[in-house]
């Protein structure tokens, strides 16, 4: 057996010495250990080397197995750690943890995954970060490690270790006990796993940037950004579709740390086209290469025009042109360099073709910058030259650079193509089809500005048969993830059914006494009661009592209290109310007492309150809701704020119970409408007979916690939120969501009308 | 009683937007009460100061606010060692002594306060001091001007129709860009091209008024930004301090405004 001579000092610790001897005696291990030790010995200081050997000894003693050790040493042998050995030692520690909590096989998988993101000569920081994440996972759920390790070089390759940690945390949090479902998550068979992945990939989603860019587009250009995410992977770059911008979701090649600037560059580029590319180019006989060149030059033209007004935009765009000067004669390189040369005067590239393009463009742009045809004319010349140079252009694989720019196809009018020009036709027809589809879907009109605040009005495909129009899409809170799931529940608009109101009229009659009592409350509440604020330092009147006291104090030689004024104030009512009525199937149960259903009783109560408030002039909205899965939260507007109360009774009378109770999104929706009212107080009252439930949710905690979240958010927005829980069962559930003090339990449902009115006046008359 | 302390000693710089000077003079000579309408910080106050100087009249300015009572305008009894005595409020001073009285942001005052000006705005030109049981006839030189910003107040807070219709109005907006840049350059002491950039920044923010912002950046904020720049604060930072941060707390709006600022620089 060959004895390998070890360089430099021998370890101070006897255990380590024994370990080195043992390893060197095993042919499978000796060579890789010796190689790693030699390299590491050269790079790190003595202390770090000792620590590294001690780590190896510990792993060896823990029976890590030869596969783990060789894989680890192979990885470590690639690194160039600093003298302290920081990342190097962190790698060893993490691998040891994985071995201990999971298995040797998991450790091998983890090392392989880490090696895949480690270049030769790197300091090992990335590998250490990933291994630390996997070690943490091993402590919490060892079964997860090999699954994540298997995904790391593929699906997770673009994610930073932090993002991977977040995604793992979600999976374990979602399925803390259920190993089968956990495995489904980490094998990406669970759709939730994919959506969480997209969220942790985060920055590359346009949606995260959209609100800011909406404002920016409006500020700089004076028009609204209209964008649609395209999720089917069909796009690699944005595409212009008239005034609509189609955005790949997720967007490829977003530089993580500059995501904000990247999406800004993208949106502003699209806007510059919208402003300055005033008509589409005719295709005629242009070949794909000339199309690409025309688009490239037009890109530069619109950017320079925009830059004349907003120089800072040019700086943003330029910052993404990173290609260096070179001699490469491929289309990819030449086009990217030409793109840069046209917008970046400081860019020096010796290539003749690029120089020519630059000169032609500079001259034409200086003469007539607004003339769009310069792009086409110069493209013709440059395209011809490229043909002479015999540089092939492959339309299918050509991708516009830099990545913030649009793919250029939206700049052409396919209808204007020479029928013999099949290459260009092929390219443009498909683009035209996508464009048409998306435009139809998006509708012709931009959505009204107010609705865009929080809920993104969706432009989802045309409704199937009787599905209601989409009002808004709201996030939902996932209590296990402890995170919002963006755009999760769709609230749709359903018209209240038309029906006769006889039963309600009849039902209201026995409540004549109650009506009268409510009427008295109204009369009391209506008065703007003047309030006298006494003993003020300032005020419009003298408080005679106080003034007398002053006189007396003076006489008897005391220091008088100077607060002798009085203020008169009128307390003005300023309250808006939204009544949210649960109309789910369970409200069809009998209410007890006089025989109606729970929902009917709720309607009687709402009708009485509606009457009263009409008398008071308090703005009132009445909504009924139910749900049929998260895609169909069904909202019915029985009375809008802007409407009079005339139609309310008839619509209430026509209400029928059905479907489930997805409370959270509906609270968000009602709160959003209410928040827009300009009154001093805004009161949201929910009338419900039970806990939230829905057909697509089997975790009972989920909807409750989401509703709780929605209520908290509404309160944070300044609304008062109350619940009237109907029937003996409702109390506990309602309290959990609305809080004990903000829940009014009505056990005898027949009492509801009176209790509701009493509640309202207690809340709003101070 | 002399109102000399309310006379302006130097001419306040004012760059006219159109013929508002002529209109003001005409209204003044006819003693038709004036309402200056326009967004905040567009030069209304400065204009009144300028006009007061031009006409050689003292100017009493009252900034209205929610807690202002009628007594704050007309006066009240105060108590001293010999009992009570009456003290005129600033409005009464202007009415008695003959001054231009400028009620700034009149909507901010409660309606029961604003009604005290009614008898001053019709033929009678009197101010009743109810508490004192006195009817003060307006001095011949007394002239009433109010300002009113139609932009931001909600429907709840608006002038009564009966109040509005007692005034003739002059509409103000921000000066057109060239003129506004002149004003900013002059007032902040910065060069004309930097002032032009600030004006452009303001224009982007004004595009957002009613679409996230209540109002865009005013001329005043631009002058402030300019002064900070003169003090050595870098341009983008000064805009952040004087324009972006005061305008909104919304994260996305701030992001957009910051990008718009750097786009203009
Ligand atoms: N036309 C102008 N000429 C000279 N300076 C101006 C002009 N317009 C605005 N300014 C400058 O803008 C500043 C703000 O104007 P001013 O205080 O008059 O606004 P305002 O309309 O009265 O605002 P607010 O409604 O908030 O009281 C002034 O101090 C002045 O420096
Ligand atoms: Mg383009």
PDB file of C-alpha atoms in Angstrom, chain A residues 327-453:
ATOM      1  CA  UNK A 327     -14.983  40.766 -32.511  1.00  0.00           C
ATOM      2  CA  UNK A 328     -17.657  38.077 -32.436  1.00  0.00           C
ATOM      3  CA  UNK A 329     -19.526  37.814 -35.728  1.00  0.00           C
ATOM      4  CA  UNK A 330     -22.649  36.019 -34.593  1.00  0.00           C
ATOM      5  CA  UNK A 331     -26.064  37.575 -34.934  1.00  0.00           C
ATOM      6  CA  UNK A 332     -26.604  37.407 -31.158  1.00  0.00           C
ATOM      7  CA  UNK A 333     -23.459  39.330 -30.402  1.00  0.00           C
ATOM      8  CA  UNK A 334     -23.685  41.805 -33.273  1.00  0.00           C
ATOM      9  CA  UNK A 335     -27.302  42.715 -32.570  1.00  0.00           C
ATOM     10  CA  UNK A 336     -26.746  43.133 -28.861  1.00  0.00           C
ATOM     11  CA  UNK A 337     -23.714  45.327 -29.504  1.00  0.00           C
ATOM     12  CA  UNK A 338     -25.545  47.386 -32.096  1.00  0.00           C
ATOM     13  CA  UNK A 339     -28.388  47.889 -29.632  1.00  0.00           C
ATOM     14  CA  UNK A 340     -25.914  49.177 -27.134  1.00  0.00           C
ATOM     15  CA  UNK A 341     -24.016  51.298 -29.634  1.00  0.00           C
ATOM     16  CA  UNK A 342     -27.151  53.139 -30.691  1.00  0.00           C
ATOM     17  CA  UNK A 343     -28.113  54.297 -27.207  1.00  0.00           C
ATOM     18  CA  UNK A 344     -24.756  54.501 -25.469  1.00  0.00           C
ATOM     19  CA  UNK A 345     -22.370  57.073 -26.950  1.00  0.00           C
ATOM     20  CA  UNK A 346     -19.628  55.953 -24.586  1.00  0.00           C
ATOM     21  CA  UNK A 347     -19.593  52.418 -26.014  1.00  0.00           C
ATOM     22  CA  UNK A 348     -16.547  51.765 -28.192  1.00  0.00           C
ATOM     23  CA  UNK A 349     -16.766  48.797 -30.544  1.00  0.00           C
ATOM     24  CA  UNK A 350     -14.391  48.509 -33.471  1.00  0.00           C
ATOM     25  CA  UNK A 351     -16.668  46.430 -35.681  1.00  0.00           C
ATOM     26  CA  UNK A 352     -17.270  47.963 -39.099  1.00  0.00           C
ATOM     27  CA  UNK A 353     -20.870  46.889 -39.441  1.00  0.00           C
ATOM     28  CA  UNK A 354     -21.755  48.332 -36.061  1.00  0.00           C
ATOM     29  CA  UNK A 355     -19.874  51.518 -36.881  1.00  0.00           C
ATOM     30  CA  UNK A 356     -21.848  51.881 -40.073  1.00  0.00           C
ATOM     31  CA  UNK A 357     -25.167  51.321 -38.331  1.00  0.00           C
ATOM     32  CA  UNK A 358     -24.257  53.853 -35.732  1.00  0.00           C
ATOM     33  CA  UNK A 359     -23.297  56.498 -38.284  1.00  0.00           C
ATOM     34  CA  UNK A 360     -26.399  55.983 -40.403  1.00  0.00           C
ATOM     35  CA  UNK A 361     -28.651  56.174 -37.402  1.00  0.00           C
ATOM     36  CA  UNK A 362     -26.941  59.193 -35.888  1.00  0.00           C
ATOM     37  CA  UNK A 363     -27.290  61.142 -39.124  1.00  0.00           C
ATOM     38  CA  UNK A 364     -30.915  60.187 -39.736  1.00  0.00           C
ATOM     39  CA  UNK A 365     -31.929  60.776 -36.134  1.00  0.00           C
ATOM     40  CA  UNK A 366     -30.261  64.169 -36.026  1.00  0.00           C
ATOM     41  CA  UNK A 367     -32.146  65.215 -39.162  1.00  0.00           C
ATOM     42  CA  UNK A 368     -35.639  63.838 -38.518  1.00  0.00           C
ATOM     43  CA  UNK A 369     -35.922  62.102 -35.170  1.00  0.00           C
ATOM     44  CA  UNK A 370     -39.678  61.848 -35.431  1.00  0.00           C
ATOM     45  CA  UNK A 371     -39.594  59.996 -38.737  1.00  0.00           C
ATOM     46  CA  UNK A 372     -40.340  56.395 -37.975  1.00  0.00           C
ATOM     47  CA  UNK A 373     -39.254  55.147 -41.382  1.00  0.00           C
ATOM     48  CA  UNK A 374     -35.605  55.716 -40.627  1.00  0.00           C
ATOM     49  CA  UNK A 375     -35.684  52.418 -38.772  1.00  0.00           C
ATOM     50  CA  UNK A 376     -36.861  50.544 -41.828  1.00  0.00           C
ATOM     51  CA  UNK A 377     -34.475  52.226 -44.205  1.00  0.00           C
ATOM     52  CA  UNK A 378     -31.392  51.636 -42.098  1.00  0.00           C
ATOM     53  CA  UNK A 379     -32.473  48.063 -41.402  1.00  0.00           C
ATOM     54  CA  UNK A 380     -32.567  47.466 -45.130  1.00  0.00           C
ATOM     55  CA  UNK A 381     -28.990  48.581 -45.582  1.00  0.00           C
ATOM     56  CA  UNK A 382     -27.646  46.755 -42.557  1.00  0.00           C
ATOM     57  CA  UNK A 383     -29.551  43.593 -43.378  1.00  0.00           C
ATOM     58  CA  UNK A 384     -28.119  43.575 -46.851  1.00  0.00           C
ATOM     59  CA  UNK A 385     -24.589  43.927 -45.468  1.00  0.00           C
ATOM     60  CA  UNK A 386     -25.145  41.085 -43.053  1.00  0.00           C
ATOM     61  CA  UNK A 387     -26.268  38.909 -45.955  1.00  0.00           C
ATOM     62  CA  UNK A 388     -23.049  39.730 -47.776  1.00  0.00           C
ATOM     63  CA  UNK A 389     -21.073  38.683 -44.727  1.00  0.00           C
ATOM     64  CA  UNK A 390     -22.917  35.350 -44.832  1.00  0.00           C
ATOM     65  CA  UNK A 391     -23.902  35.517 -41.211  1.00  0.00           C
ATOM     66  CA  UNK A 392     -26.919  33.295 -40.731  1.00  0.00           C
ATOM     67  CA  UNK A 393     -30.015  34.559 -38.924  1.00  0.00           C
ATOM     68  CA  UNK A 394     -32.267  31.959 -37.339  1.00  0.00           C
ATOM     69  CA  UNK A 395     -35.609  33.563 -36.601  1.00  0.00           C
ATOM     70  CA  UNK A 396     -36.771  30.812 -34.239  1.00  0.00           C
ATOM     71  CA  UNK A 397     -33.879  31.136 -31.858  1.00  0.00           C
ATOM     72  CA  UNK A 398     -33.371  34.895 -32.031  1.00  0.00           C
ATOM     73  CA  UNK A 399     -34.084  36.650 -28.745  1.00  0.00           C
ATOM     74  CA  UNK A 400     -34.027  40.403 -28.330  1.00  0.00           C
ATOM     75  CA  UNK A 401     -31.392  41.767 -25.976  1.00  0.00           C
ATOM     76  CA  UNK A 402     -31.389  43.278 -23.392  1.00  0.00           C
ATOM     77  CA  UNK A 403     -34.198  41.361 -21.755  1.00  0.00           C
ATOM     78  CA  UNK A 404     -36.239  44.434 -20.787  1.00  0.00           C
ATOM     79  CA  UNK A 405     -37.090  45.158 -24.422  1.00  0.00           C
ATOM     80  CA  UNK A 406     -40.123  43.875 -26.273  1.00  0.00           C
ATOM     81  CA  UNK A 407     -39.793  41.146 -28.863  1.00  0.00           C
ATOM     82  CA  UNK A 408     -40.498  43.592 -31.684  1.00  0.00           C
ATOM     83  CA  UNK A 409     -43.265  41.572 -33.341  1.00  0.00           C
ATOM     84  CA  UNK A 410     -45.897  43.963 -32.110  1.00  0.00           C
ATOM     85  CA  UNK A 411     -44.401  46.742 -34.206  1.00  0.00           C
ATOM     86  CA  UNK A 412     -45.467  45.208 -37.505  1.00  0.00           C
ATOM     87  CA  UNK A 413     -48.685  44.935 -39.355  1.00  0.00           C
ATOM     88  CA  UNK A 414     -49.037  41.340 -40.458  1.00  0.00           C
ATOM     89  CA  UNK A 415     -51.821  42.296 -42.844  1.00  0.00           C
ATOM     90  CA  UNK A 416     -49.340  44.326 -44.808  1.00  0.00           C
ATOM     91  CA  UNK A 417     -47.150  41.385 -45.736  1.00  0.00           C
ATOM     92  CA  UNK A 418     -46.217  40.378 -49.247  1.00  0.00           C
ATOM     93  CA  UNK A 419     -48.022  37.042 -49.775  1.00  0.00           C
ATOM     94  CA  UNK A 420     -44.800  35.411 -50.986  1.00  0.00           C
ATOM     95  CA  UNK A 421     -42.966  36.384 -47.827  1.00  0.00           C
ATOM     96  CA  UNK A 422     -43.762  33.148 -46.007  1.00  0.00           C
ATOM     97  CA  UNK A 423     -40.983  33.416 -43.433  1.00  0.00           C
ATOM     98  CA  UNK A 424     -42.198  36.722 -42.099  1.00  0.00           C
ATOM     99  CA  UNK A 425     -45.825  35.613 -42.307  1.00  0.00           C
ATOM    100  CA  UNK A 426     -45.154  32.583 -40.212  1.00  0.00           C
ATOM    101  CA  UNK A 427     -43.553  34.709 -37.548  1.00  0.00           C
ATOM    102  CA  UNK A 428     -46.240  37.353 -37.467  1.00  0.00           C
ATOM    103  CA  UNK A 429     -49.405  35.320 -37.812  1.00  0.00           C
ATOM    104  CA  UNK A 430     -48.839  33.551 -34.532  1.00  0.00           C
ATOM    105  CA  UNK A 431     -48.027  36.859 -32.875  1.00  0.00           C
ATOM    106  CA  UNK A 432     -51.174  38.414 -34.277  1.00  0.00           C
ATOM    107  CA  UNK A 433     -53.244  35.547 -32.924  1.00  0.00           C
ATOM    108  CA  UNK A 434     -51.882  35.929 -29.402  1.00  0.00           C
ATOM    109  CA  UNK A 435     -52.399  39.654 -29.610  1.00  0.00           C
ATOM    110  CA  UNK A 436     -55.982  39.356 -30.705  1.00  0.00           C
ATOM    111  CA  UNK A 437     -56.812  36.849 -28.025  1.00  0.00           C
ATOM    112  CA  UNK A 438     -55.333  38.944 -25.262  1.00  0.00           C
ATOM    113  CA  UNK A 439     -56.925  42.127 -26.445  1.00  0.00           C
ATOM    114  CA  UNK A 440     -60.327  40.555 -26.540  1.00  0.00           C
ATOM    115  CA  UNK A 441     -59.814  39.210 -23.087  1.00  0.00           C
ATOM    116  CA  UNK A 442     -58.548  42.494 -21.732  1.00  0.00           C
ATOM    117  CA  UNK A 443     -61.473  44.347 -23.164  1.00  0.00           C
ATOM    118  CA  UNK A 444     -61.204  47.555 -25.054  1.00  0.00           C
ATOM    119  CA  UNK A 445     -61.462  49.891 -22.165  1.00  0.00           C
ATOM    120  CA  UNK A 446     -58.897  50.300 -19.484  1.00  0.00           C
ATOM    121  CA  UNK A 447     -60.461  49.575 -16.119  1.00  0.00           C
ATOM    122  CA  UNK A 448     -61.665  52.619 -14.170  1.00  0.00           C
ATOM    123  CA  UNK A 449     -58.956  54.018 -11.994  1.00  0.00           C
ATOM    124  CA  UNK A 450     -60.556  53.715  -8.570  1.00  0.00           C
ATOM    125  CA  UNK A 451     -61.007  49.988  -8.797  1.00  0.00           C
ATOM    126  CA  UNK A 452     -57.321  49.495  -9.241  1.00  0.00           C
ATOM    127  CA  UNK A 453     -56.427  50.411  -5.743  1.00  0.00           C
TER     128      UNK A 453
END
